[in-house]
Amino acid sequence: MSKELFEVLRLADQLSPDEQLELISYLVQRLRNCDIKRKPRRNVMEFAGVAPNLLGGMDAQEYVNRIRRGEFPELEIQQQESEKQE
Protein backbone atom coordinates (compact mmCIF):
# COMPACT_ATOMS: atom_id res chain seq x y z
CA MET A 1 0.00 0.00 0.00
CA SER A 2 1.40 3.37 -0.95
CA LYS A 3 1.90 6.10 1.65
CA GLU A 4 -0.56 8.26 -0.23
CA LEU A 5 -3.29 5.63 -0.09
CA PHE A 6 -2.56 4.98 3.57
CA GLU A 7 -2.91 8.70 4.26
CA VAL A 8 -6.20 8.94 2.31
CA LEU A 9 -7.60 5.97 4.25
CA ARG A 10 -6.51 7.52 7.52
CA LEU A 11 -8.21 10.78 6.60
CA ALA A 12 -11.34 8.97 5.38
CA ASP A 13 -11.67 7.37 8.82
CA GLN A 14 -11.95 10.86 10.30
CA LEU A 15 -14.90 11.82 8.08
CA SER A 16 -18.49 11.64 9.20
CA PRO A 17 -20.61 8.85 7.70
CA ASP A 18 -22.28 11.37 5.37
CA GLU A 19 -18.89 12.63 4.19
CA GLN A 20 -17.68 9.06 3.69
CA LEU A 21 -20.73 8.37 1.50
CA GLU A 22 -19.99 11.53 -0.47
CA LEU A 23 -16.39 10.37 -0.94
CA ILE A 24 -17.58 6.95 -2.11
CA SER A 25 -19.99 8.57 -4.56
CA TYR A 26 -17.19 10.76 -5.92
CA LEU A 27 -14.87 7.79 -6.42
CA VAL A 28 -17.58 5.69 -8.07
CA GLN A 29 -18.35 8.50 -10.53
CA ARG A 30 -14.64 8.88 -11.38
CA LEU A 31 -14.23 5.15 -11.90
CA ARG A 32 -17.26 4.93 -14.19
CA ASN A 33 -15.41 7.23 -16.59
CA CYS A 34 -12.21 5.17 -16.48
CA ASP A 35 -11.31 2.29 -18.71
CA ILE A 36 -10.10 -0.27 -16.18
CA LYS A 37 -7.91 -2.90 -17.74
CA ARG A 38 -7.93 -6.18 -15.93
CA LYS A 39 -4.89 -8.39 -15.89
CA PRO A 40 -5.48 -11.53 -17.91
CA ARG A 41 -6.08 -14.62 -15.83
CA ARG A 42 -3.22 -17.08 -16.03
CA ASN A 43 -3.61 -20.80 -16.40
CA VAL A 44 -1.34 -22.59 -13.96
CA MET A 45 -0.40 -25.02 -16.74
CA GLU A 46 1.43 -22.17 -18.49
CA PHE A 47 4.14 -22.59 -15.90
CA ALA A 48 4.68 -26.30 -16.49
CA GLY A 49 8.29 -26.95 -17.34
CA VAL A 50 9.45 -23.40 -16.61
CA ALA A 51 12.04 -24.64 -14.14
CA PRO A 52 12.48 -28.36 -14.79
CA ASN A 53 14.87 -30.51 -12.79
CA LEU A 54 15.90 -27.89 -10.26
CA LEU A 55 16.09 -30.71 -7.77
CA GLY A 56 17.97 -33.04 -10.11
CA GLY A 57 15.22 -35.63 -9.94
CA MET A 58 15.22 -35.60 -6.12
CA ASP A 59 11.85 -35.70 -4.40
CA ALA A 60 10.97 -32.22 -3.08
CA GLN A 61 10.14 -33.53 0.41
CA GLU A 62 13.45 -35.43 0.55
CA TYR A 63 15.24 -32.22 -0.43
CA VAL A 64 13.53 -30.29 2.38
CA ASN A 65 14.25 -33.06 4.90
CA ARG A 66 17.93 -33.03 3.99
CA ILE A 67 18.13 -29.24 4.26
CA ARG A 68 16.59 -29.47 7.73
CA ARG A 69 19.18 -32.06 8.73
CA GLY A 70 21.90 -29.59 7.75
CA GLU A 71 22.92 -31.41 4.59
CA PHE A 72 23.64 -29.60 1.34
CA PRO A 73 21.76 -31.46 -1.39
CA GLU A 74 22.13 -28.53 -3.82
CA LEU A 75 25.87 -29.23 -3.99
CA GLU A 76 25.12 -32.84 -4.86
CA ILE A 77 22.67 -31.69 -7.54
CA GLN A 78 25.25 -29.30 -9.01
CA GLN A 79 27.82 -32.07 -9.08
CA GLN A 80 25.38 -34.38 -10.88
CA GLU A 81 24.62 -31.66 -13.44
CA SER A 82 28.30 -31.00 -14.11
CA GLU A 83 28.93 -34.73 -14.58
CA LYS A 84 26.11 -34.90 -17.11
CA GLN A 85 27.63 -32.03 -19.10
CA GLU A 86 31.03 -33.73 -19.31
mmCIF file of N, CA, C and O in Angstrom:
data_model
loop_
_atom_site.group_PDB
_atom_site.id
_atom_site.type_symbol
_atom_site.label_atom_id
_atom_site.label_comp_id
_atom_site.label_asym_id
_atom_site.label_seq_id
_atom_site.Cartn_x
_atom_site.Cartn_y
_atom_site.Cartn_z
ATOM 1 N N MET A 1 0.850 -1.166 0.000
ATOM 2 C CA MET A 1 0.000 0.000 0.000
ATOM 3 C C MET A 1 0.898 1.232 0.000
ATOM 4 O O MET A 1 1.830 1.320 0.789
ATOM 5 N N SER A 2 0.597 2.155 -0.860
ATOM 6 C CA SER A 2 1.402 3.371 -0.951
ATOM 7 C C SER A 2 1.137 4.266 0.259
ATOM 8 O O SER A 2 0.104 4.166 0.922
ATOM 9 N N LYS A 3 2.094 5.174 0.537
ATOM 10 C CA LYS A 3 1.897 6.096 1.653
ATOM 11 C C LYS A 3 0.722 7.021 1.386
ATOM 12 O O LYS A 3 0.001 7.385 2.301
ATOM 13 N N GLU A 4 0.541 7.373 0.114
ATOM 14 C CA GLU A 4 -0.565 8.258 -0.234
ATOM 15 C C GLU A 4 -1.906 7.602 0.061
ATOM 16 O O GLU A 4 -2.802 8.222 0.650
ATOM 17 N N LEU A 5 -2.040 6.338 -0.346
ATOM 18 C CA LEU A 5 -3.294 5.626 -0.090
ATOM 19 C C LEU A 5 -3.511 5.465 1.406
ATOM 20 O O LEU A 5 -4.623 5.646 1.908
ATOM 21 N N PHE A 6 -2.465 5.121 2.123
ATOM 22 C CA PHE A 6 -2.564 4.978 3.572
ATOM 23 C C PHE A 6 -3.053 6.282 4.197
ATOM 24 O O PHE A 6 -3.937 6.276 5.062
ATOM 25 N N GLU A 7 -2.518 7.397 3.729
ATOM 26 C CA GLU A 7 -2.915 8.702 4.261
ATOM 27 C C GLU A 7 -4.377 9.008 3.931
ATOM 28 O O GLU A 7 -5.123 9.498 4.776
ATOM 29 N N VAL A 8 -4.797 8.708 2.698
ATOM 30 C CA VAL A 8 -6.199 8.938 2.309
ATOM 31 C C VAL A 8 -7.124 8.092 3.178
ATOM 32 O O VAL A 8 -8.161 8.573 3.649
ATOM 33 N N LEU A 9 -6.766 6.843 3.416
ATOM 34 C CA LEU A 9 -7.599 5.973 4.249
ATOM 35 C C LEU A 9 -7.668 6.487 5.682
ATOM 36 O O LEU A 9 -8.722 6.463 6.320
ATOM 37 N N ARG A 10 -6.538 6.961 6.165
ATOM 38 C CA ARG A 10 -6.508 7.519 7.521
ATOM 39 C C ARG A 10 -7.426 8.738 7.613
ATOM 40 O O ARG A 10 -8.205 8.873 8.566
ATOM 41 N N LEU A 11 -7.354 9.597 6.610
ATOM 42 C CA LEU A 11 -8.208 10.782 6.602
ATOM 43 C C LEU A 11 -9.676 10.418 6.426
ATOM 44 O O LEU A 11 -10.565 11.038 7.027
ATOM 45 N N ALA A 12 -9.953 9.404 5.602
ATOM 46 C CA ALA A 12 -11.337 8.974 5.382
ATOM 47 C C ALA A 12 -11.962 8.469 6.676
ATOM 48 O O ALA A 12 -13.163 8.656 6.904
ATOM 49 N N ASP A 13 -11.157 7.848 7.528
ATOM 50 C CA ASP A 13 -11.669 7.370 8.819
ATOM 51 C C ASP A 13 -12.129 8.520 9.706
ATOM 52 O O ASP A 13 -12.959 8.334 10.594
ATOM 53 N N GLN A 14 -11.604 9.703 9.477
ATOM 54 C CA GLN A 14 -11.953 10.864 10.304
ATOM 55 C C GLN A 14 -13.208 11.582 9.799
ATOM 56 O O GLN A 14 -13.717 12.474 10.463
ATOM 57 N N LEU A 15 -13.699 11.193 8.636
ATOM 58 C CA LEU A 15 -14.895 11.825 8.078
ATOM 59 C C LEU A 15 -16.153 11.292 8.746
ATOM 60 O O LEU A 15 -16.179 10.162 9.231
ATOM 61 N N SER A 16 -17.197 12.102 8.700
ATOM 62 C CA SER A 16 -18.493 11.644 9.204
ATOM 63 C C SER A 16 -19.050 10.616 8.215
ATOM 64 O O SER A 16 -18.612 10.551 7.059
ATOM 65 N N PRO A 17 -20.018 9.824 8.635
ATOM 66 C CA PRO A 17 -20.613 8.849 7.705
ATOM 67 C C PRO A 17 -21.155 9.506 6.432
ATOM 68 O O PRO A 17 -20.998 8.959 5.337
ATOM 69 N N ASP A 18 -21.779 10.680 6.557
ATOM 70 C CA ASP A 18 -22.283 11.367 5.367
ATOM 71 C C ASP A 18 -21.138 11.764 4.443
ATOM 72 O O ASP A 18 -21.242 11.642 3.215
ATOM 73 N N GLU A 19 -20.056 12.241 5.008
ATOM 74 C CA GLU A 19 -18.893 12.626 4.194
ATOM 75 C C GLU A 19 -18.252 11.405 3.551
ATOM 76 O O GLU A 19 -17.789 11.468 2.406
ATOM 77 N N GLN A 20 -18.226 10.281 4.264
ATOM 78 C CA GLN A 20 -17.683 9.057 3.689
ATOM 79 C C GLN A 20 -18.530 8.609 2.501
ATOM 80 O O GLN A 20 -17.984 8.179 1.478
ATOM 81 N N LEU A 21 -19.854 8.717 2.624
ATOM 82 C CA LEU A 21 -20.729 8.371 1.497
ATOM 83 C C LEU A 21 -20.496 9.300 0.319
ATOM 84 O O LEU A 21 -20.500 8.870 -0.833
ATOM 85 N N GLU A 22 -20.270 10.571 0.593
ATOM 86 C CA GLU A 22 -19.989 11.534 -0.469
ATOM 87 C C GLU A 22 -18.663 11.186 -1.162
ATOM 88 O O GLU A 22 -18.554 11.244 -2.392
ATOM 89 N N LEU A 23 -17.686 10.793 -0.383
ATOM 90 C CA LEU A 23 -16.391 10.374 -0.941
ATOM 91 C C LEU A 23 -16.565 9.132 -1.817
ATOM 92 O O LEU A 23 -16.030 9.061 -2.929
ATOM 93 N N ILE A 24 -17.325 8.177 -1.339
ATOM 94 C CA ILE A 24 -17.577 6.953 -2.115
ATOM 95 C C ILE A 24 -18.264 7.300 -3.423
ATOM 96 O O ILE A 24 -17.882 6.801 -4.495
ATOM 97 N N SER A 25 -19.270 8.162 -3.362
ATOM 98 C CA SER A 25 -19.987 8.570 -4.558
ATOM 99 C C SER A 25 -19.036 9.226 -5.563
ATOM 100 O O SER A 25 -19.093 8.947 -6.763
ATOM 101 N N TYR A 26 -18.174 10.088 -5.065
ATOM 102 C CA TYR A 26 -17.191 10.764 -5.922
ATOM 103 C C TYR A 26 -16.289 9.745 -6.610
ATOM 104 O O TYR A 26 -16.068 9.810 -7.820
ATOM 105 N N LEU A 27 -15.776 8.786 -5.852
ATOM 106 C CA LEU A 27 -14.867 7.785 -6.417
ATOM 107 C C LEU A 27 -15.579 6.899 -7.427
ATOM 108 O O LEU A 27 -15.016 6.554 -8.467
ATOM 109 N N VAL A 28 -16.817 6.529 -7.142
ATOM 110 C CA VAL A 28 -17.581 5.694 -8.068
ATOM 111 C C VAL A 28 -17.778 6.431 -9.389
ATOM 112 O O VAL A 28 -17.603 5.857 -10.474
ATOM 113 N N GLN A 29 -18.147 7.710 -9.317
ATOM 114 C CA GLN A 29 -18.348 8.500 -10.532
ATOM 115 C C GLN A 29 -17.058 8.597 -11.346
ATOM 116 O O GLN A 29 -17.070 8.491 -12.563
ATOM 117 N N ARG A 30 -15.942 8.812 -10.679
ATOM 118 C CA ARG A 30 -14.643 8.878 -11.380
ATOM 119 C C ARG A 30 -14.321 7.561 -12.063
ATOM 120 O O ARG A 30 -13.850 7.530 -13.193
ATOM 121 N N LEU A 31 -14.566 6.463 -11.355
ATOM 122 C CA LEU A 31 -14.226 5.148 -11.900
ATOM 123 C C LEU A 31 -15.141 4.753 -13.055
ATOM 124 O O LEU A 31 -14.724 4.004 -13.940
ATOM 125 N N ARG A 32 -16.354 5.235 -13.069
ATOM 126 C CA ARG A 32 -17.256 4.928 -14.186
ATOM 127 C C ARG A 32 -16.723 5.507 -15.483
ATOM 128 O O ARG A 32 -16.998 4.989 -16.557
ATOM 129 N N ASN A 33 -15.963 6.573 -15.398
ATOM 130 C CA ASN A 33 -15.411 7.225 -16.587
ATOM 131 C C ASN A 33 -14.036 6.674 -16.972
ATOM 132 O O ASN A 33 -13.456 7.116 -17.945
ATOM 133 N N CYS A 34 -13.534 5.746 -16.191
ATOM 134 C CA CYS A 34 -12.211 5.172 -16.478
ATOM 135 C C CYS A 34 -12.351 3.856 -17.229
ATOM 136 O O CYS A 34 -13.322 3.120 -17.043
ATOM 137 N N ASP A 35 -11.368 3.578 -18.033
ATOM 138 C CA ASP A 35 -11.310 2.287 -18.709
ATOM 139 C C ASP A 35 -10.350 1.412 -17.903
ATOM 140 O O ASP A 35 -9.132 1.535 -18.025
ATOM 141 N N ILE A 36 -10.916 0.580 -17.051
ATOM 142 C CA ILE A 36 -10.101 -0.265 -16.179
ATOM 143 C C ILE A 36 -9.701 -1.509 -16.947
ATOM 144 O O ILE A 36 -10.548 -2.252 -17.452
ATOM 145 N N LYS A 37 -8.414 -1.713 -17.046
ATOM 146 C CA LYS A 37 -7.905 -2.895 -17.742
ATOM 147 C C LYS A 37 -7.560 -3.959 -16.710
ATOM 148 O O LYS A 37 -6.746 -3.735 -15.828
ATOM 149 N N ARG A 38 -8.197 -5.073 -16.851
ATOM 150 C CA ARG A 38 -7.930 -6.179 -15.928
ATOM 151 C C ARG A 38 -6.766 -7.000 -16.453
ATOM 152 O O ARG A 38 -6.595 -7.162 -17.650
ATOM 153 N N LYS A 39 -5.988 -7.504 -15.509
ATOM 154 C CA LYS A 39 -4.894 -8.390 -15.888
ATOM 155 C C LYS A 39 -5.497 -9.705 -16.370
ATOM 156 O O LYS A 39 -6.468 -10.202 -15.794
ATOM 157 N N PRO A 40 -4.939 -10.257 -17.431
ATOM 158 C CA PRO A 40 -5.482 -11.530 -17.906
ATOM 159 C C PRO A 40 -5.253 -12.633 -16.875
ATOM 160 O O PRO A 40 -4.231 -12.651 -16.187
ATOM 161 N N ARG A 41 -6.228 -13.492 -16.754
ATOM 162 C CA ARG A 41 -6.076 -14.622 -15.833
ATOM 163 C C ARG A 41 -5.071 -15.594 -16.423
ATOM 164 O O ARG A 41 -5.051 -15.825 -17.623
ATOM 165 N N ARG A 42 -4.235 -16.138 -15.578
ATOM 166 C CA ARG A 42 -3.225 -17.082 -16.028
ATOM 167 C C ARG A 42 -3.670 -18.497 -15.709
ATOM 168 O O ARG A 42 -4.267 -18.763 -14.685
ATOM 169 N N ASN A 43 -3.359 -19.385 -16.615
ATOM 170 C CA ASN A 43 -3.609 -20.801 -16.396
ATOM 171 C C ASN A 43 -2.351 -21.375 -15.769
ATOM 172 O O ASN A 43 -1.245 -21.191 -16.280
ATOM 173 N N VAL A 44 -2.495 -22.061 -14.667
ATOM 174 C CA VAL A 44 -1.337 -22.593 -13.955
ATOM 175 C C VAL A 44 -0.512 -23.519 -14.855
ATOM 176 O O VAL A 44 0.697 -23.642 -14.687
ATOM 177 N N MET A 45 -1.129 -24.118 -15.856
ATOM 178 C CA MET A 45 -0.400 -25.025 -16.736
ATOM 179 C C MET A 45 0.587 -24.272 -17.634
ATOM 180 O O MET A 45 1.483 -24.880 -18.204
ATOM 181 N N GLU A 46 0.459 -22.950 -17.728
ATOM 182 C CA GLU A 46 1.427 -22.168 -18.494
ATOM 183 C C GLU A 46 2.820 -22.254 -17.884
ATOM 184 O O GLU A 46 3.808 -22.024 -18.555
ATOM 185 N N PHE A 47 2.870 -22.571 -16.596
ATOM 186 C CA PHE A 47 4.145 -22.591 -15.897
ATOM 187 C C PHE A 47 4.797 -23.965 -15.895
ATOM 188 O O PHE A 47 5.915 -24.106 -15.410
ATOM 189 N N ALA A 48 4.125 -24.948 -16.449
ATOM 190 C CA ALA A 48 4.677 -26.298 -16.490
ATOM 191 C C ALA A 48 5.979 -26.298 -17.273
ATOM 192 O O ALA A 48 6.056 -25.768 -18.381
ATOM 193 N N GLY A 49 7.012 -26.831 -16.670
ATOM 194 C CA GLY A 49 8.290 -26.949 -17.340
ATOM 195 C C GLY A 49 9.135 -25.691 -17.332
ATOM 196 O O GLY A 49 10.196 -25.653 -17.938
ATOM 197 N N VAL A 50 8.691 -24.645 -16.631
ATOM 198 C CA VAL A 50 9.455 -23.399 -16.607
ATOM 199 C C VAL A 50 10.798 -23.613 -15.917
ATOM 200 O O VAL A 50 11.816 -23.077 -16.336
ATOM 201 N N ALA A 51 10.800 -24.394 -14.866
ATOM 202 C CA ALA A 51 12.042 -24.636 -14.137
ATOM 203 C C ALA A 51 12.220 -26.139 -13.897
ATOM 204 O O ALA A 51 12.187 -26.603 -12.767
ATOM 205 N N PRO A 52 12.392 -26.900 -14.962
ATOM 206 C CA PRO A 52 12.479 -28.356 -14.793
ATOM 207 C C PRO A 52 13.787 -28.779 -14.139
ATOM 208 O O PRO A 52 14.821 -28.146 -14.295
ATOM 209 N N ASN A 53 13.705 -29.847 -13.382
ATOM 210 C CA ASN A 53 14.867 -30.509 -12.787
ATOM 211 C C ASN A 53 15.720 -29.625 -11.892
ATOM 212 O O ASN A 53 16.927 -29.801 -11.818
ATOM 213 N N LEU A 54 15.114 -28.677 -11.201
ATOM 214 C CA LEU A 54 15.903 -27.893 -10.262
ATOM 215 C C LEU A 54 16.400 -28.758 -9.115
ATOM 216 O O LEU A 54 17.407 -28.444 -8.496
ATOM 217 N N LEU A 55 15.692 -29.824 -8.845
ATOM 218 C CA LEU A 55 16.095 -30.710 -7.767
ATOM 219 C C LEU A 55 16.855 -31.926 -8.292
ATOM 220 O O LEU A 55 17.132 -32.850 -7.538
ATOM 221 N N GLY A 56 17.198 -31.941 -9.546
ATOM 222 C CA GLY A 56 17.971 -33.038 -10.111
ATOM 223 C C GLY A 56 17.280 -34.377 -9.975
ATOM 224 O O GLY A 56 17.938 -35.395 -9.796
ATOM 225 N N GLY A 57 15.971 -34.382 -10.044
ATOM 226 C CA GLY A 57 15.223 -35.630 -9.937
ATOM 227 C C GLY A 57 14.933 -36.036 -8.501
ATOM 228 O O GLY A 57 14.252 -37.018 -8.257
ATOM 229 N N MET A 58 15.454 -35.281 -7.528
ATOM 230 C CA MET A 58 15.222 -35.598 -6.124
ATOM 231 C C MET A 58 13.799 -35.195 -5.740
ATOM 232 O O MET A 58 13.293 -34.179 -6.190
ATOM 233 N N ASP A 59 13.179 -36.003 -4.906
ATOM 234 C CA ASP A 59 11.853 -35.695 -4.401
ATOM 235 C C ASP A 59 11.923 -34.407 -3.581
ATOM 236 O O ASP A 59 12.853 -34.202 -2.796
ATOM 237 N N ALA A 60 10.961 -33.518 -3.764
ATOM 238 C CA ALA A 60 10.973 -32.222 -3.081
ATOM 239 C C ALA A 60 10.962 -32.384 -1.566
ATOM 240 O O ALA A 60 11.674 -31.671 -0.849
ATOM 241 N N GLN A 61 10.181 -33.329 -1.050
ATOM 242 C CA GLN A 61 10.142 -33.532 0.406
ATOM 243 C C GLN A 61 11.477 -34.041 0.916
ATOM 244 O O GLN A 61 11.943 -33.628 1.981
ATOM 245 N N GLU A 62 12.121 -34.933 0.166
ATOM 246 C CA GLU A 62 13.448 -35.428 0.553
ATOM 247 C C GLU A 62 14.450 -34.279 0.588
ATOM 248 O O GLU A 62 15.283 -34.182 1.486
ATOM 249 N N TYR A 63 14.365 -33.390 -0.385
ATOM 250 C CA TYR A 63 15.244 -32.219 -0.431
ATOM 251 C C TYR A 63 15.058 -31.372 0.827
ATOM 252 O O TYR A 63 16.028 -30.995 1.483
ATOM 253 N N VAL A 64 13.814 -31.098 1.189
ATOM 254 C CA VAL A 64 13.534 -30.288 2.381
ATOM 255 C C VAL A 64 14.023 -31.003 3.631
ATOM 256 O O VAL A 64 14.642 -30.383 4.516
ATOM 257 N N ASN A 65 13.784 -32.306 3.728
ATOM 258 C CA ASN A 65 14.245 -33.061 4.900
ATOM 259 C C ASN A 65 15.761 -32.976 5.041
ATOM 260 O O ASN A 65 16.278 -32.798 6.150
ATOM 261 N N ARG A 66 16.467 -33.091 3.941
ATOM 262 C CA ARG A 66 17.930 -33.032 3.991
ATOM 263 C C ARG A 66 18.424 -31.648 4.375
ATOM 264 O O ARG A 66 19.377 -31.513 5.135
ATOM 265 N N ILE A 67 17.767 -30.619 3.872
ATOM 266 C CA ILE A 67 18.126 -29.245 4.256
ATOM 267 C C ILE A 67 17.956 -29.070 5.757
ATOM 268 O O ILE A 67 18.803 -28.488 6.440
ATOM 269 N N ARG A 68 16.854 -29.584 6.290
ATOM 270 C CA ARG A 68 16.586 -29.467 7.731
ATOM 271 C C ARG A 68 17.603 -30.228 8.568
ATOM 272 O O ARG A 68 17.880 -29.852 9.709
ATOM 273 N N ARG A 69 18.153 -31.301 8.019
ATOM 274 C CA ARG A 69 19.181 -32.055 8.734
ATOM 275 C C ARG A 69 20.552 -31.389 8.633
ATOM 276 O O ARG A 69 21.516 -31.865 9.212
ATOM 277 N N GLY A 70 20.637 -30.297 7.884
ATOM 278 C CA GLY A 70 21.902 -29.594 7.754
ATOM 279 C C GLY A 70 22.751 -30.100 6.601
ATOM 280 O O GLY A 70 23.920 -29.743 6.501
ATOM 281 N N GLU A 71 22.186 -30.930 5.753
ATOM 282 C CA GLU A 71 22.922 -31.407 4.593
ATOM 283 C C GLU A 71 22.834 -30.364 3.481
ATOM 284 O O GLU A 71 22.071 -29.411 3.572
ATOM 285 N N PHE A 72 23.616 -30.533 2.448
ATOM 286 C CA PHE A 72 23.645 -29.595 1.343
ATOM 287 C C PHE A 72 23.345 -30.320 0.033
ATOM 288 O O PHE A 72 24.230 -30.522 -0.799
ATOM 289 N N PRO A 73 22.084 -30.707 -0.182
ATOM 290 C CA PRO A 73 21.756 -31.464 -1.394
ATOM 291 C C PRO A 73 21.962 -30.661 -2.672
ATOM 292 O O PRO A 73 22.190 -31.242 -3.731
ATOM 293 N N GLU A 74 21.933 -29.313 -2.595
ATOM 294 C CA GLU A 74 22.128 -28.530 -3.818
ATOM 295 C C GLU A 74 23.536 -28.729 -4.375
ATOM 296 O O GLU A 74 23.733 -28.710 -5.593
ATOM 297 N N LEU A 75 24.521 -28.968 -3.503
ATOM 298 C CA LEU A 75 25.873 -29.231 -3.987
ATOM 299 C C LEU A 75 25.921 -30.563 -4.731
ATOM 300 O O LEU A 75 26.579 -30.693 -5.753
ATOM 301 N N GLU A 76 25.203 -31.537 -4.205
ATOM 302 C CA GLU A 76 25.122 -32.844 -4.861
ATOM 303 C C GLU A 76 24.438 -32.708 -6.224
ATOM 304 O O GLU A 76 24.891 -33.293 -7.218
ATOM 305 N N ILE A 77 23.390 -31.904 -6.286
ATOM 306 C CA ILE A 77 22.666 -31.692 -7.542
ATOM 307 C C ILE A 77 23.572 -31.000 -8.551
ATOM 308 O O ILE A 77 23.630 -31.381 -9.723
ATOM 309 N N GLN A 78 24.325 -29.996 -8.112
ATOM 310 C CA GLN A 78 25.254 -29.301 -9.008
ATOM 311 C C GLN A 78 26.318 -30.248 -9.531
ATOM 312 O O GLN A 78 26.684 -30.205 -10.699
ATOM 313 N N GLN A 79 26.809 -31.119 -8.665
ATOM 314 C CA GLN A 79 27.822 -32.071 -9.084
ATOM 315 C C GLN A 79 27.256 -33.030 -10.126
ATOM 316 O O GLN A 79 27.900 -33.324 -11.141
ATOM 317 N N GLN A 80 26.023 -33.496 -9.921
ATOM 318 C CA GLN A 80 25.382 -34.383 -10.880
ATOM 319 C C GLN A 80 25.217 -33.687 -12.222
ATOM 320 O O GLN A 80 25.442 -34.282 -13.280
ATOM 321 N N GLU A 81 24.818 -32.421 -12.203
ATOM 322 C CA GLU A 81 24.624 -31.662 -13.435
ATOM 323 C C GLU A 81 25.938 -31.479 -14.181
ATOM 324 O O GLU A 81 25.994 -31.595 -15.403
ATOM 325 N N SER A 82 27.009 -31.188 -13.449
ATOM 326 C CA SER A 82 28.298 -31.002 -14.111
ATOM 327 C C SER A 82 28.818 -32.304 -14.709
ATOM 328 O O SER A 82 29.442 -32.318 -15.759
ATOM 329 N N GLU A 83 28.535 -33.437 -14.054
ATOM 330 C CA GLU A 83 28.934 -34.728 -14.580
ATOM 331 C C GLU A 83 28.166 -35.056 -15.867
ATOM 332 O O GLU A 83 28.712 -35.654 -16.781
ATOM 333 N N LYS A 84 26.905 -34.657 -15.920
ATOM 334 C CA LYS A 84 26.105 -34.895 -17.113
ATOM 335 C C LYS A 84 26.631 -34.092 -18.299
ATOM 336 O O LYS A 84 26.579 -34.542 -19.429
ATOM 337 N N GLN A 85 27.138 -32.899 -18.035
ATOM 338 C CA GLN A 85 27.628 -32.034 -19.105
ATOM 339 C C GLN A 85 28.969 -32.501 -19.657
ATOM 340 O O GLN A 85 29.321 -32.195 -20.776
ATOM 341 N N GLU A 86 29.706 -33.256 -18.861
ATOM 342 C CA GLU A 86 31.030 -33.733 -19.309
ATOM 343 C C GLU A 86 30.948 -34.926 -20.186
ATOM 344 O O GLU A 86 30.201 -35.500 -20.672
#
